[in-house]
């Protein structure tokens, strides 16, 4: 089921999200709804607070695959990349953000299995952007030169 994506100005986007403790049917419903919502919006990622639920769960949908990252934590971050990103909660804008080029995280899947992954390039950028959402941080806090998407 598609849920409404909350927009900047909503306090839920500024909350520190709570860890997921129950890997139950409610979590599966949330993740399934987030997936439907992300696919419809054609985004690269979506965090639970963006559908109004302040828990530590995000989706990342990139060339490398579709990932559900629950209670994700950085193991390390390496290098730098500087490039444009946008956010489904900040419609019509894009801004240039400095991010690590390569990251390793540990996370749980929807069954509660603890896993890890290494991401680089745009995948790493998407992971960093989504994990920031879990601490109430928006890319616009870090970006310089936030502009309208259609502007040259
Ligand atoms: Co975002």
PDB file of C-alpha atoms and ligand atoms in Angstrom:
ATOM      1  CA  UNK A   1       0.000   0.000   0.000  1.00  0.00           C
ATOM      2  CA  UNK A   2       1.314   3.402  -0.959  1.00  0.00           C
ATOM      3  CA  UNK A   3       1.803   5.780   1.956  1.00  0.00           C
ATOM      4  CA  UNK A   4       2.093   9.550   1.924  1.00  0.00           C
ATOM      5  CA  UNK A   5       5.670  10.888   1.894  1.00  0.00           C
ATOM      6  CA  UNK A   6       5.984  13.611   4.536  1.00  0.00           C
ATOM      7  CA  UNK A   7       7.643  16.851   3.477  1.00  0.00           C
ATOM      8  CA  UNK A   8      10.279  19.043   5.083  1.00  0.00           C
ATOM      9  CA  UNK A   9       8.789  21.038   7.950  1.00  0.00           C
ATOM     10  CA  UNK A  10       7.131  17.953   9.471  1.00  0.00           C
ATOM     11  CA  UNK A  11       8.749  17.335  12.896  1.00  0.00           C
ATOM     12  CA  UNK A  12       8.878  13.548  12.301  1.00  0.00           C
ATOM     13  CA  UNK A  13      11.766  14.199   9.877  1.00  0.00           C
ATOM     14  CA  UNK A  14      13.762  15.787  12.707  1.00  0.00           C
ATOM     15  CA  UNK A  15      13.383  13.025  15.285  1.00  0.00           C
ATOM     16  CA  UNK A  16      16.059  10.594  16.359  1.00  0.00           C
ATOM     17  CA  UNK A  17      14.423   7.324  15.342  1.00  0.00           C
ATOM     18  CA  UNK A  18      14.001   4.366  17.705  1.00  0.00           C
ATOM     19  CA  UNK A  19      15.632   0.981  17.015  1.00  0.00           C
ATOM     20  CA  UNK A  20      13.399  -1.772  15.635  1.00  0.00           C
ATOM     21  CA  UNK A  21      12.948  -4.356  18.406  1.00  0.00           C
ATOM     22  CA  UNK A  22      10.167  -6.572  17.022  1.00  0.00           C
ATOM     23  CA  UNK A  23      10.737  -8.348  13.709  1.00  0.00           C
ATOM     24  CA  UNK A  24       7.064  -9.064  13.265  1.00  0.00           C
ATOM     25  CA  UNK A  25       4.180  -8.699  10.835  1.00  0.00           C
ATOM     26  CA  UNK A  26       3.876  -4.962  11.513  1.00  0.00           C
ATOM     27  CA  UNK A  27       7.484  -4.488  10.410  1.00  0.00           C
ATOM     28  CA  UNK A  28       6.838  -6.515   7.228  1.00  0.00           C
ATOM     29  CA  UNK A  29       3.784  -4.369   6.453  1.00  0.00           C
ATOM     30  CA  UNK A  30       5.781  -1.185   6.994  1.00  0.00           C
ATOM     31  CA  UNK A  31       8.612  -2.407   4.723  1.00  0.00           C
ATOM     32  CA  UNK A  32       6.200  -3.609   2.019  1.00  0.00           C
ATOM     33  CA  UNK A  33       4.371  -0.271   2.087  1.00  0.00           C
ATOM     34  CA  UNK A  34       7.653   1.627   1.969  1.00  0.00           C
ATOM     35  CA  UNK A  35       8.690  -0.429  -1.071  1.00  0.00           C
ATOM     36  CA  UNK A  36       5.411   0.356  -2.882  1.00  0.00           C
ATOM     37  CA  UNK A  37       5.825   4.027  -1.978  1.00  0.00           C
ATOM     38  CA  UNK A  38       9.453   4.153  -3.140  1.00  0.00           C
ATOM     39  CA  UNK A  39       8.736   2.369  -6.443  1.00  0.00           C
ATOM     40  CA  UNK A  40       5.863   4.753  -7.208  1.00  0.00           C
ATOM     41  CA  UNK A  41       8.036   7.779  -6.388  1.00  0.00           C
ATOM     42  CA  UNK A  42      10.940   6.337  -8.447  1.00  0.00           C
ATOM     43  CA  UNK A  43      13.462   7.244  -5.776  1.00  0.00           C
ATOM     44  CA  UNK A  44      16.795   5.652  -4.831  1.00  0.00           C
ATOM     45  CA  UNK A  45      15.918   5.358  -1.161  1.00  0.00           C
ATOM     46  CA  UNK A  46      13.313   5.909   1.521  1.00  0.00           C
ATOM     47  CA  UNK A  47      13.548   6.027   5.314  1.00  0.00           C
ATOM     48  CA  UNK A  48      10.712   5.059   7.674  1.00  0.00           C
ATOM     49  CA  UNK A  49      10.382   8.592   9.127  1.00  0.00           C
ATOM     50  CA  UNK A  50       9.557   9.767   5.578  1.00  0.00           C
ATOM     51  CA  UNK A  51       6.290   7.846   5.861  1.00  0.00           C
ATOM     52  CA  UNK A  52       5.784   9.186   9.383  1.00  0.00           C
ATOM     53  CA  UNK A  53       7.184   6.217  11.325  1.00  0.00           C
ATOM     54  CA  UNK A  54      10.240   7.176  13.439  1.00  0.00           C
ATOM     55  CA  UNK A  55      11.997   3.786  13.533  1.00  0.00           C
ATOM     56  CA  UNK A  56      15.441   2.779  12.262  1.00  0.00           C
ATOM     57  CA  UNK A  57      14.525   1.181   8.922  1.00  0.00           C
ATOM     58  CA  UNK A  58      15.425   2.346   5.409  1.00  0.00           C
ATOM     59  CA  UNK A  59      15.237   1.100   1.835  1.00  0.00           C
ATOM     60  CA  UNK A  60      17.882   1.622  -0.825  1.00  0.00           C
ATOM     61  CA  UNK A  61      17.083   0.818  -4.482  1.00  0.00           C
ATOM     62  CA  UNK A  62      20.158   1.131  -6.702  1.00  0.00           C
ATOM     63  CA  UNK A  63      21.904  -0.691  -9.572  1.00  0.00           C
ATOM     64  CA  UNK A  64      23.476  -3.091  -7.050  1.00  0.00           C
ATOM     65  CA  UNK A  65      20.047  -4.207  -5.841  1.00  0.00           C
ATOM     66  CA  UNK A  66      17.169  -3.524  -3.494  1.00  0.00           C
ATOM     67  CA  UNK A  67      18.083  -3.445   0.186  1.00  0.00           C
ATOM     68  CA  UNK A  68      16.062  -3.320   3.401  1.00  0.00           C
ATOM     69  CA  UNK A  69      18.373  -2.009   6.107  1.00  0.00           C
ATOM     70  CA  UNK A  70      17.091  -2.294   9.665  1.00  0.00           C
ATOM     71  CA  UNK A  71      19.026  -0.846  12.607  1.00  0.00           C
ATOM     72  CA  UNK A  72      21.945   0.002  10.282  1.00  0.00           C
ATOM     73  CA  UNK A  73      25.263   1.130  11.772  1.00  0.00           C
ATOM     74  CA  UNK A  74      28.457   2.281  10.044  1.00  0.00           C
ATOM     75  CA  UNK A  75      31.514   0.062  10.502  1.00  0.00           C
ATOM     76  CA  UNK A  76      33.779   2.394   8.513  1.00  0.00           C
ATOM     77  CA  UNK A  77      33.698   5.154   5.928  1.00  0.00           C
ATOM     78  CA  UNK A  78      36.496   5.838   3.416  1.00  0.00           C
ATOM     79  CA  UNK A  79      37.350   8.449   0.824  1.00  0.00           C
ATOM     80  CA  UNK A  80      35.251  11.331  -0.422  1.00  0.00           C
ATOM     81  CA  UNK A  81      32.818  12.085  -3.213  1.00  0.00           C
ATOM     82  CA  UNK A  82      31.106  15.364  -3.972  1.00  0.00           C
ATOM     83  CA  UNK A  83      27.911  15.352  -5.981  1.00  0.00           C
ATOM     84  CA  UNK A  84      24.255  16.209  -6.317  1.00  0.00           C
ATOM     85  CA  UNK A  85      21.465  14.505  -4.444  1.00  0.00           C
ATOM     86  CA  UNK A  86      17.814  15.067  -3.813  1.00  0.00           C
ATOM     87  CA  UNK A  87      15.211  13.787  -1.383  1.00  0.00           C
ATOM     88  CA  UNK A  88      11.593  12.691  -1.759  1.00  0.00           C
ATOM     89  CA  UNK A  89      10.825  14.829   1.323  1.00  0.00           C
ATOM     90  CA  UNK A  90      12.365  17.963  -0.239  1.00  0.00           C
ATOM     91  CA  UNK A  91      10.542  17.997  -3.559  1.00  0.00           C
ATOM     92  CA  UNK A  92      11.948  19.818  -6.564  1.00  0.00           C
ATOM     93  CA  UNK A  93      15.364  20.561  -5.063  1.00  0.00           C
ATOM     94  CA  UNK A  94      18.876  19.213  -5.480  1.00  0.00           C
ATOM     95  CA  UNK A  95      22.085  20.067  -3.671  1.00  0.00           C
ATOM     96  CA  UNK A  96      25.751  19.165  -3.761  1.00  0.00           C
ATOM     97  CA  UNK A  97      26.866  17.122  -0.744  1.00  0.00           C
ATOM     98  CA  UNK A  98      30.254  15.760   0.346  1.00  0.00           C
ATOM     99  CA  UNK A  99      29.949  12.057   1.241  1.00  0.00           C
ATOM    100  CA  UNK A 100      32.348   9.171   1.807  1.00  0.00           C
ATOM    101  CA  UNK A 101      33.112   7.221  -1.371  1.00  0.00           C
ATOM    102  CA  UNK A 102      32.965   3.814   0.283  1.00  0.00           C
ATOM    103  CA  UNK A 103      31.191   2.621   3.425  1.00  0.00           C
ATOM    104  CA  UNK A 104      30.673  -0.593   5.315  1.00  0.00           C
ATOM    105  CA  UNK A 105      27.563  -1.050   7.430  1.00  0.00           C
ATOM    106  CA  UNK A 106      26.034  -3.778   9.542  1.00  0.00           C
ATOM    107  CA  UNK A 107      22.256  -4.094   9.561  1.00  0.00           C
ATOM    108  CA  UNK A 108      19.421  -6.552  10.086  1.00  0.00           C
ATOM    109  CA  UNK A 109      17.107  -7.962   7.453  1.00  0.00           C
ATOM    110  CA  UNK A 110      13.361  -8.242   8.086  1.00  0.00           C
ATOM    111  CA  UNK A 111      13.825 -11.596   9.813  1.00  0.00           C
ATOM    112  CA  UNK A 112      16.327 -10.117  12.267  1.00  0.00           C
ATOM    113  CA  UNK A 113      19.449 -11.708  10.730  1.00  0.00           C
ATOM    114  CA  UNK A 114      22.493  -9.479  11.238  1.00  0.00           C
ATOM    115  CA  UNK A 115      24.287  -8.859   7.914  1.00  0.00           C
ATOM    116  CA  UNK A 116      26.880  -6.496   6.477  1.00  0.00           C
ATOM    117  CA  UNK A 117      27.527  -4.796   3.160  1.00  0.00           C
ATOM    118  CA  UNK A 118      30.093  -2.595   1.484  1.00  0.00           C
ATOM    119  CA  UNK A 119      28.808   0.165  -0.789  1.00  0.00           C
ATOM    120  CA  UNK A 120      30.684   2.560  -3.041  1.00  0.00           C
ATOM    121  CA  UNK A 121      29.898   5.450  -5.349  1.00  0.00           C
ATOM    122  CA  UNK A 122      26.219   6.297  -5.718  1.00  0.00           C
ATOM    123  CA  UNK A 123      25.236   3.279  -3.596  1.00  0.00           C
ATOM    124  CA  UNK A 124      27.364   4.639  -0.717  1.00  0.00           C
ATOM    125  CA  UNK A 125      25.818   8.086  -1.211  1.00  0.00           C
ATOM    126  CA  UNK A 126      22.301   6.616  -0.989  1.00  0.00           C
ATOM    127  CA  UNK A 127      23.171   4.617   2.146  1.00  0.00           C
ATOM    128  CA  UNK A 128      24.627   7.720   3.849  1.00  0.00           C
ATOM    129  CA  UNK A 129      21.637   9.867   2.860  1.00  0.00           C
ATOM    130  CA  UNK A 130      19.139   7.326   4.231  1.00  0.00           C
ATOM    131  CA  UNK A 131      21.045   6.689   7.463  1.00  0.00           C
ATOM    132  CA  UNK A 132      21.111  10.442   8.106  1.00  0.00           C
ATOM    133  CA  UNK A 133      17.288  10.422   8.031  1.00  0.00           C
ATOM    134  CA  UNK A 134      17.326   8.112  11.074  1.00  0.00           C
ATOM    135  CA  UNK A 135      19.046  10.833  13.088  1.00  0.00           C
ATOM    136  CA  UNK A 136      16.791  13.627  11.868  1.00  0.00           C
ATOM    137  CA  UNK A 137      19.347  14.951   9.383  1.00  0.00           C
ATOM    138  CA  UNK A 138      18.363  16.099   5.877  1.00  0.00           C
ATOM    139  CA  UNK A 139      20.846  16.476   3.009  1.00  0.00           C
ATOM    140  CA  UNK A 140      19.974  20.179   2.886  1.00  0.00           C
ATOM    141  CA  UNK A 141      21.702  20.525   6.288  1.00  0.00           C
ATOM    142  CA  UNK A 142      24.978  19.424   4.654  1.00  0.00           C
ATOM    143  CA  UNK A 143      24.602  20.677   1.084  1.00  0.00           C
ATOM    144  CA  UNK A 144      25.908  23.827  -0.367  1.00  0.00           C
ATOM    145  CA  UNK A 145      24.133  25.266  -3.365  1.00  0.00           C
ATOM    146  CA  UNK A 146      20.643  23.792  -2.856  1.00  0.00           C
ATOM    147  CA  UNK A 147      18.722  24.770  -5.972  1.00  0.00           C
ATOM    148  CA  UNK A 148      15.593  24.042  -7.964  1.00  0.00           C
ATOM    149  CA  UNK A 149      16.042  20.773  -9.843  1.00  0.00           C
ATOM    150  CA  UNK A 150      15.298  22.285 -13.258  1.00  0.00           C
ATOM    151  CA  UNK A 151      17.696  25.203 -12.778  1.00  0.00           C
ATOM    152  CA  UNK A 152      20.992  25.232 -14.721  1.00  0.00           C
TER     153      UNK A 152
HETATM  154 CO1  LIG B   1      15.886  11.693   1.742  1.00  0.00          CO
END
